[in-house]
mmCIF file of C-alpha atoms in Angstrom:
data_model
loop_
_atom_site.group_PDB
_atom_site.id
_atom_site.type_symbol
_atom_site.label_atom_id
_atom_site.label_comp_id
_atom_site.label_asym_id
_atom_site.label_seq_id
_atom_site.Cartn_x
_atom_site.Cartn_y
_atom_site.Cartn_z
ATOM 1 C CA MET A 1 -67.493 62.308 300.620
ATOM 2 C CA ALA A 2 -69.728 61.836 297.593
ATOM 3 C CA THR A 3 -73.435 61.130 297.837
ATOM 4 C CA SER A 4 -74.179 57.516 296.863
ATOM 5 C CA GLY A 5 -76.620 56.346 294.238
ATOM 6 C CA THR A 6 -78.925 55.029 296.957
ATOM 7 C CA GLU A 7 -79.013 58.418 298.657
ATOM 8 C CA LEU A 8 -79.701 60.124 295.322
ATOM 9 C CA GLY A 9 -82.657 57.791 295.070
ATOM 10 C CA GLU A 10 -83.959 59.532 298.176
ATOM 11 C CA LEU A 11 -83.601 62.835 296.352
ATOM 12 C CA ALA A 12 -86.023 61.485 293.759
ATOM 13 C CA ASP A 13 -88.621 61.433 296.547
ATOM 14 C CA ASP A 14 -88.591 65.226 296.342
ATOM 15 C CA ARG A 15 -89.757 65.138 292.728
ATOM 16 C CA PRO A 16 -93.439 65.805 293.602
ATOM 17 C CA LEU A 17 -92.387 69.114 295.189
ATOM 18 C CA LEU A 18 -91.628 70.388 291.708
ATOM 19 C CA GLY A 19 -95.309 70.387 290.783
ATOM 20 C CA ARG A 20 -96.384 70.543 287.193
ATOM 21 C CA THR A 21 -94.024 73.357 286.275
ATOM 22 C CA SER A 22 -90.387 72.553 286.933
ATOM 23 C CA THR A 23 -88.794 75.878 287.785
ATOM 24 C CA ALA A 24 -85.253 76.678 288.832
ATOM 25 C CA GLU A 25 -86.603 78.316 291.997
ATOM 26 C CA ARG A 26 -88.341 75.115 293.080
ATOM 27 C CA VAL A 27 -85.251 73.037 292.335
ATOM 28 C CA ALA A 28 -83.192 75.552 294.333
ATOM 29 C CA ASP A 29 -85.649 75.234 297.244
ATOM 30 C CA ILE A 30 -85.179 71.451 297.271
ATOM 31 C CA LEU A 31 -81.399 71.626 297.073
ATOM 32 C CA ARG A 32 -81.261 74.399 299.692
ATOM 33 C CA THR A 33 -83.218 72.238 302.114
ATOM 34 C CA ARG A 34 -81.058 69.193 301.392
ATOM 35 C CA ILE A 35 -77.885 71.214 301.963
ATOM 36 C CA ALA A 36 -79.271 72.571 305.238
ATOM 37 C CA GLU A 37 -80.075 69.014 306.359
ATOM 38 C CA GLY A 38 -76.552 67.822 305.558
ATOM 39 C CA TYR A 39 -77.680 65.547 302.722
ATOM 40 C CA PHE A 40 -75.030 67.264 300.606
ATOM 41 C CA GLN A 41 -71.927 67.974 302.694
ATOM 42 C CA PRO A 42 -69.537 70.958 302.524
ATOM 43 C CA GLY A 43 -66.901 70.310 299.871
ATOM 44 C CA GLU A 44 -69.030 67.763 298.022
ATOM 45 C CA ARG A 45 -69.278 68.020 294.249
ATOM 46 C CA LEU A 46 -72.835 68.115 292.917
ATOM 47 C CA SER A 47 -73.381 65.955 289.843
ATOM 48 C CA GLU A 48 -75.575 67.609 287.226
ATOM 49 C CA GLU A 49 -76.356 64.262 285.657
ATOM 50 C CA SER A 50 -77.321 62.450 288.874
ATOM 51 C CA ILE A 51 -79.369 65.286 290.378
ATOM 52 C CA GLY A 52 -81.049 66.100 287.072
ATOM 53 C CA LYS A 53 -82.016 62.454 286.668
ATOM 54 C CA ALA A 54 -83.285 62.182 290.268
ATOM 55 C CA LEU A 55 -85.488 65.281 289.949
ATOM 56 C CA VAL A 56 -86.250 64.824 286.215
ATOM 57 C CA VAL A 57 -85.286 68.365 285.311
ATOM 58 C CA SER A 58 -83.320 69.760 282.397
ATOM 59 C CA ARG A 59 -79.662 70.655 282.621
ATOM 60 C CA ASN A 60 -80.494 74.309 281.988
ATOM 61 C CA THR A 61 -82.995 74.372 284.853
ATOM 62 C CA LEU A 62 -80.520 72.709 287.178
ATOM 63 C CA ARG A 63 -77.748 75.115 286.213
ATOM 64 C CA GLU A 64 -80.025 78.057 286.947
ATOM 65 C CA ALA A 65 -80.807 76.550 290.373
ATOM 66 C CA PHE A 66 -77.067 76.162 290.969
ATOM 67 C CA ARG A 67 -76.600 79.811 289.985
ATOM 68 C CA LEU A 68 -79.218 80.926 292.512
ATOM 69 C CA LEU A 69 -77.603 78.934 295.319
ATOM 70 C CA THR A 70 -74.165 80.208 294.348
ATOM 71 C CA HIS A 71 -75.516 83.738 294.719
ATOM 72 C CA GLU A 72 -76.702 82.729 298.223
ATOM 73 C CA ARG A 73 -73.153 81.517 298.986
ATOM 74 C CA LEU A 74 -74.260 77.921 299.537
ATOM 75 C CA LEU A 75 -72.484 76.629 296.402
ATOM 76 C CA VAL A 76 -69.303 77.547 294.583
ATOM 77 C CA HIS A 77 -68.448 76.995 290.926
ATOM 78 C CA GLU A 78 -64.869 75.945 290.215
ATOM 79 C CA LEU A 79 -63.682 76.318 286.641
ATOM 80 C CA ASN A 80 -63.253 72.966 284.858
ATOM 81 C CA ARG A 81 -64.182 71.106 288.060
ATOM 82 C CA GLY A 82 -67.890 71.715 288.608
ATOM 83 C CA VAL A 83 -70.170 72.920 291.381
ATOM 84 C CA PHE A 84 -69.448 72.202 295.038
ATOM 85 C CA VAL A 85 -71.163 72.777 298.369
ATOM 86 C CA ARG A 86 -69.288 75.679 299.877
ATOM 87 C CA VAL A 87 -66.778 75.223 302.680
ATOM 88 C CA LEU A 88 -66.856 78.305 304.875
ATOM 89 C CA ALA A 89 -63.691 80.088 305.930
ATOM 90 C CA VAL A 90 -63.337 80.967 309.604
ATOM 91 C CA GLU A 91 -63.800 84.611 308.610
ATOM 92 C CA ASP A 92 -67.156 83.686 307.064
ATOM 93 C CA VAL A 93 -68.345 82.227 310.364
ATOM 94 C CA GLU A 94 -67.311 85.352 312.233
ATOM 95 C CA ASP A 95 -69.096 87.567 309.700
ATOM 96 C CA ILE A 96 -72.260 85.479 309.916
ATOM 97 C CA TYR A 97 -72.348 86.035 313.664
ATOM 98 C CA ARG A 98 -71.811 89.779 313.268
ATOM 99 C CA THR A 99 -74.791 89.802 310.922
ATOM 100 C CA ARG A 100 -76.881 87.715 313.313
ATOM 101 C CA ARG A 101 -76.095 90.075 316.191
ATOM 102 C CA LEU A 102 -77.179 93.086 314.139
ATOM 103 C CA ILE A 103 -80.439 91.457 313.046
ATOM 104 C CA GLU A 104 -81.534 89.587 316.169
ATOM 105 C CA CYS A 105 -80.697 92.267 318.703
ATOM 106 C CA ALA A 106 -82.379 94.910 316.549
ATOM 107 C CA VAL A 107 -85.528 92.782 316.360
ATOM 108 C CA VAL A 108 -85.710 92.451 320.147
ATOM 109 C CA ARG A 109 -84.971 96.162 320.621
ATOM 110 C CA GLY A 110 -87.744 97.098 318.203
ATOM 111 C CA LEU A 111 -90.500 94.949 319.690
ATOM 112 C CA GLY A 112 -93.662 96.762 320.697
ATOM 113 C CA LYS A 113 -95.370 96.487 324.037
ATOM 114 C CA PRO A 114 -95.741 93.020 325.593
ATOM 115 C CA PRO A 115 -97.212 90.478 325.582
ATOM 116 C CA PHE A 116 -95.398 89.065 322.558
ATOM 117 C CA THR A 117 -96.579 86.128 320.452
ATOM 118 C CA LEU A 118 -94.193 83.398 321.598
ATOM 119 C CA ASP A 119 -95.879 80.190 320.381
ATOM 120 C CA GLY A 120 -93.230 79.540 317.706
ATOM 121 C CA LEU A 121 -90.397 80.064 320.192
ATOM 122 C CA GLU A 122 -92.045 77.780 322.746
ATOM 123 C CA LYS A 123 -92.463 75.049 320.134
ATOM 124 C CA ALA A 124 -88.794 75.329 319.119
ATOM 125 C CA VAL A 125 -87.662 75.066 322.739
ATOM 126 C CA SER A 126 -89.861 71.997 323.299
ATOM 127 C CA ASN A 127 -88.632 70.349 320.098
ATOM 128 C CA GLY A 128 -85.032 70.945 321.098
ATOM 129 C CA ARG A 129 -85.514 69.413 324.537
ATOM 130 C CA ARG A 130 -87.300 66.409 323.028
ATOM 131 C CA ALA A 131 -84.510 65.849 320.495
ATOM 132 C CA ALA A 132 -81.913 66.052 323.285
ATOM 133 C CA ARG A 133 -83.740 63.441 325.384
ATOM 134 C CA GLU A 134 -83.728 61.142 322.353
ATOM 135 C CA GLY A 135 -80.049 61.788 321.638
ATOM 136 C CA ARG A 136 -80.780 63.443 318.270
ATOM 137 C CA TRP A 137 -78.212 66.224 318.359
ATOM 138 C CA LYS A 138 -78.721 67.248 314.747
ATOM 139 C CA GLY A 139 -82.371 67.593 315.699
ATOM 140 C CA VAL A 140 -81.299 69.890 318.540
ATOM 141 C CA SER A 141 -79.379 71.971 315.994
ATOM 142 C CA THR A 142 -82.466 72.175 313.763
ATOM 143 C CA ALA A 143 -84.662 73.221 316.703
ATOM 144 C CA ASN A 144 -82.126 75.905 317.604
ATOM 145 C CA ILE A 145 -82.197 77.258 314.049
ATOM 146 C CA HIS A 146 -86.000 77.347 314.220
ATOM 147 C CA PHE A 147 -85.827 79.188 317.548
ATOM 148 C CA HIS A 148 -83.813 82.018 316.009
ATOM 149 C CA ARG A 149 -85.999 82.156 312.917
ATOM 150 C CA GLU A 150 -89.046 82.505 315.148
ATOM 151 C CA LEU A 151 -87.301 85.189 317.170
ATOM 152 C CA VAL A 152 -86.672 87.267 314.052
ATOM 153 C CA ALA A 153 -90.221 86.557 312.857
ATOM 154 C CA LEU A 154 -91.461 88.633 315.820
ATOM 155 C CA ALA A 155 -90.525 91.690 313.735
ATOM 156 C CA GLY A 156 -93.277 90.823 311.254
ATOM 157 C CA SER A 157 -91.020 91.622 308.276
ATOM 158 C CA VAL A 158 -90.888 89.355 305.233
ATOM 159 C CA ARG A 159 -87.584 90.900 304.161
ATOM 160 C CA THR A 160 -85.963 90.341 307.548
ATOM 161 C CA ASP A 161 -87.253 86.769 307.582
ATOM 162 C CA GLU A 162 -85.701 86.116 304.161
ATOM 163 C CA LEU A 163 -82.386 87.655 305.191
ATOM 164 C CA MET A 164 -82.258 85.613 308.392
ATOM 165 C CA SER A 165 -83.148 82.390 306.577
ATOM 166 C CA ALA A 166 -80.245 82.932 304.175
ATOM 167 C CA VAL A 167 -77.825 83.694 307.017
ATOM 168 C CA LEU A 168 -78.860 80.619 308.996
ATOM 169 C CA ALA A 169 -78.707 78.358 305.929
ATOM 170 C CA GLU A 170 -75.112 79.482 305.416
ATOM 171 C CA LEU A 171 -74.319 78.955 309.105
ATOM 172 C CA ARG A 172 -75.420 75.327 308.888
ATOM 173 C CA LEU A 173 -72.545 74.691 306.487
ATOM 174 C CA ALA A 174 -70.277 75.224 309.496
ATOM 175 C CA PHE A 175 -72.428 73.091 311.770
ATOM 176 C CA HIS A 176 -72.117 70.128 309.369
ATOM 177 C CA VAL A 177 -68.346 70.135 309.778
ATOM 178 C CA VAL A 178 -68.470 69.929 313.586
ATOM 179 C CA ASP A 179 -67.658 66.424 314.809
ATOM 180 C CA ASP A 180 -69.409 66.740 318.202
ATOM 181 C CA PRO A 181 -72.802 68.436 317.731
ATOM 182 C CA ARG A 182 -73.806 67.709 321.320
ATOM 183 C CA LEU A 183 -70.905 69.758 322.682
ATOM 184 C CA LEU A 184 -71.856 72.606 320.362
ATOM 185 C CA HIS A 185 -75.629 72.717 320.856
ATOM 186 C CA GLU A 186 -76.479 71.294 324.295
ATOM 187 C CA PRO A 187 -75.605 74.445 326.316
ATOM 188 C CA TYR A 188 -78.086 76.492 324.307
ATOM 189 C CA LEU A 189 -81.096 74.400 325.246
ATOM 190 C CA VAL A 190 -81.129 76.118 328.642
ATOM 191 C CA ARG A 191 -80.204 79.490 327.206
ATOM 192 C CA ASN A 192 -83.046 79.371 324.670
ATOM 193 C CA ARG A 193 -85.450 78.725 327.537
ATOM 194 C CA GLN A 194 -83.971 81.683 329.438
ATOM 195 C CA LEU A 195 -84.413 83.963 326.433
ATOM 196 C CA LEU A 196 -87.998 82.785 326.064
ATOM 197 C CA GLU A 197 -88.740 83.464 329.741
ATOM 198 C CA SER A 198 -87.166 86.915 329.506
ATOM 199 C CA LEU A 199 -89.335 87.779 326.500
ATOM 200 C CA ALA A 200 -92.397 86.441 328.286
ATOM 201 C CA SER A 201 -91.637 88.796 331.169
ATOM 202 C CA GLY A 202 -91.738 91.713 328.721
ATOM 203 C CA ASP A 203 -88.244 92.989 329.545
ATOM 204 C CA ARG A 204 -86.820 93.808 326.116
ATOM 205 C CA ASP A 205 -83.658 95.474 327.423
ATOM 206 C CA ALA A 206 -82.679 92.478 329.555
ATOM 207 C CA THR A 207 -83.500 90.121 326.681
ATOM 208 C CA GLU A 208 -81.332 92.092 324.261
ATOM 209 C CA ARG A 209 -78.377 92.041 326.653
ATOM 210 C CA MET A 210 -78.843 88.313 327.236
ATOM 211 C CA LEU A 211 -79.103 87.661 323.494
ATOM 212 C CA ALA A 212 -75.950 89.655 322.699
ATOM 213 C CA THR A 213 -73.952 87.646 325.248
ATOM 214 C CA TYR A 214 -75.497 84.420 323.955
ATOM 215 C CA LEU A 215 -74.442 85.163 320.370
ATOM 216 C CA ASP A 216 -70.939 86.260 321.381
ATOM 217 C CA ASP A 217 -70.444 83.049 323.367
ATOM 218 C CA SER A 218 -71.802 80.917 320.528
ATOM 219 C CA ARG A 219 -69.502 82.642 318.012
ATOM 220 C CA GLU A 220 -66.410 82.143 320.152
ATOM 221 C CA GLN A 221 -67.214 78.469 320.744
ATOM 222 C CA LEU A 222 -67.987 77.664 317.109
ATOM 223 C CA VAL A 223 -65.009 79.594 315.721
ATOM 224 C CA GLU A 224 -62.636 77.769 318.057
ATOM 225 C CA VAL A 225 -63.965 74.334 317.084
ATOM 226 C CA TYR A 226 -64.382 75.150 313.405
ATOM 227 C CA ALA A 227 -60.909 76.673 313.003
ATOM 228 C CA ARG A 228 -59.340 73.545 314.481
ATOM 229 C CA LEU A 229 -61.327 71.174 312.249
ATOM 230 C CA VAL A 230 -60.696 73.160 309.086
ATOM 231 C CA ALA A 231 -56.977 73.304 309.861
ATOM 232 C CA GLU A 232 -56.879 69.536 310.458
ATOM 233 C CA ASP A 233 -58.708 68.928 307.180
ATOM 234 C CA GLY A 234 -56.322 71.199 305.332
ATOM 235 C CA THR A 235 -59.100 73.003 303.464
ATOM 236 C CA GLU A 236 -57.729 76.446 304.294
#
C-alpha cells in the first residue's frame, strides 16, 4: 500500500528536524523513525521525488540516506524498480531473536551489585499499561520496545545501545505485518512487570532465566503468526 500525498504532507512536518545543514544522517534518522512507526510499511516503494520534496533535500542526499538504511537492513534496493521497505523472511525474525537473546541475557548477567537504576524500565511498563487501557496496541508495542532498550541501557555501553536499537528497528518490520497486535503484545505487559520486579529484587540469575524464557516464547509466537501471514501474502 503506497503512502498518500496527504500522508507525505505529514512527512514535511519533520523538515525542521533537518536543521540548517541537511545531512544524509539526519534524513536517515527521520526515515528510520517513520519506518519504525509504520508510516512506511514493509514492501512499500519509497518515492525519491515525493520524499525529497516533502523534506526539501537533494536527490543525492536522499540516496545517501537510503544507502545508510539499506546497510541497516531496513530498506532494499531492487534494480530498475527502486527502493522498498524491507519485508523480513521468517529466518530473519528467528535470527533477530537469537541476537536479542545474546545481547539482553548478557546485559543482565553482567550487571553489578544491586540496586539497579530502573526508572526507564518502570516508565516503559507504566506507558505500556496505559496504552493497553486506552486500547492503543501499537502504543503497547512501542512501550515494549522501549522496555528492552532500557534493559540493555543498564549496561552503560553506547555500542550495545546502538546495536540493540538497530536490532529492534528491524524487528518492528515484522510487527507491522501482524494483523492482531493485541494478541501479540498483551501477554508481555505482565511479563515486563515480572522482569522489573525480579531486577528490583537484585536476583540477576533468576532474571536472566526469566528473560531467556520470555524471549524464547516471544520468538515462537511471532514466528508462528508471521510465517502464516507471509505465506498468505505470497511474499516468500
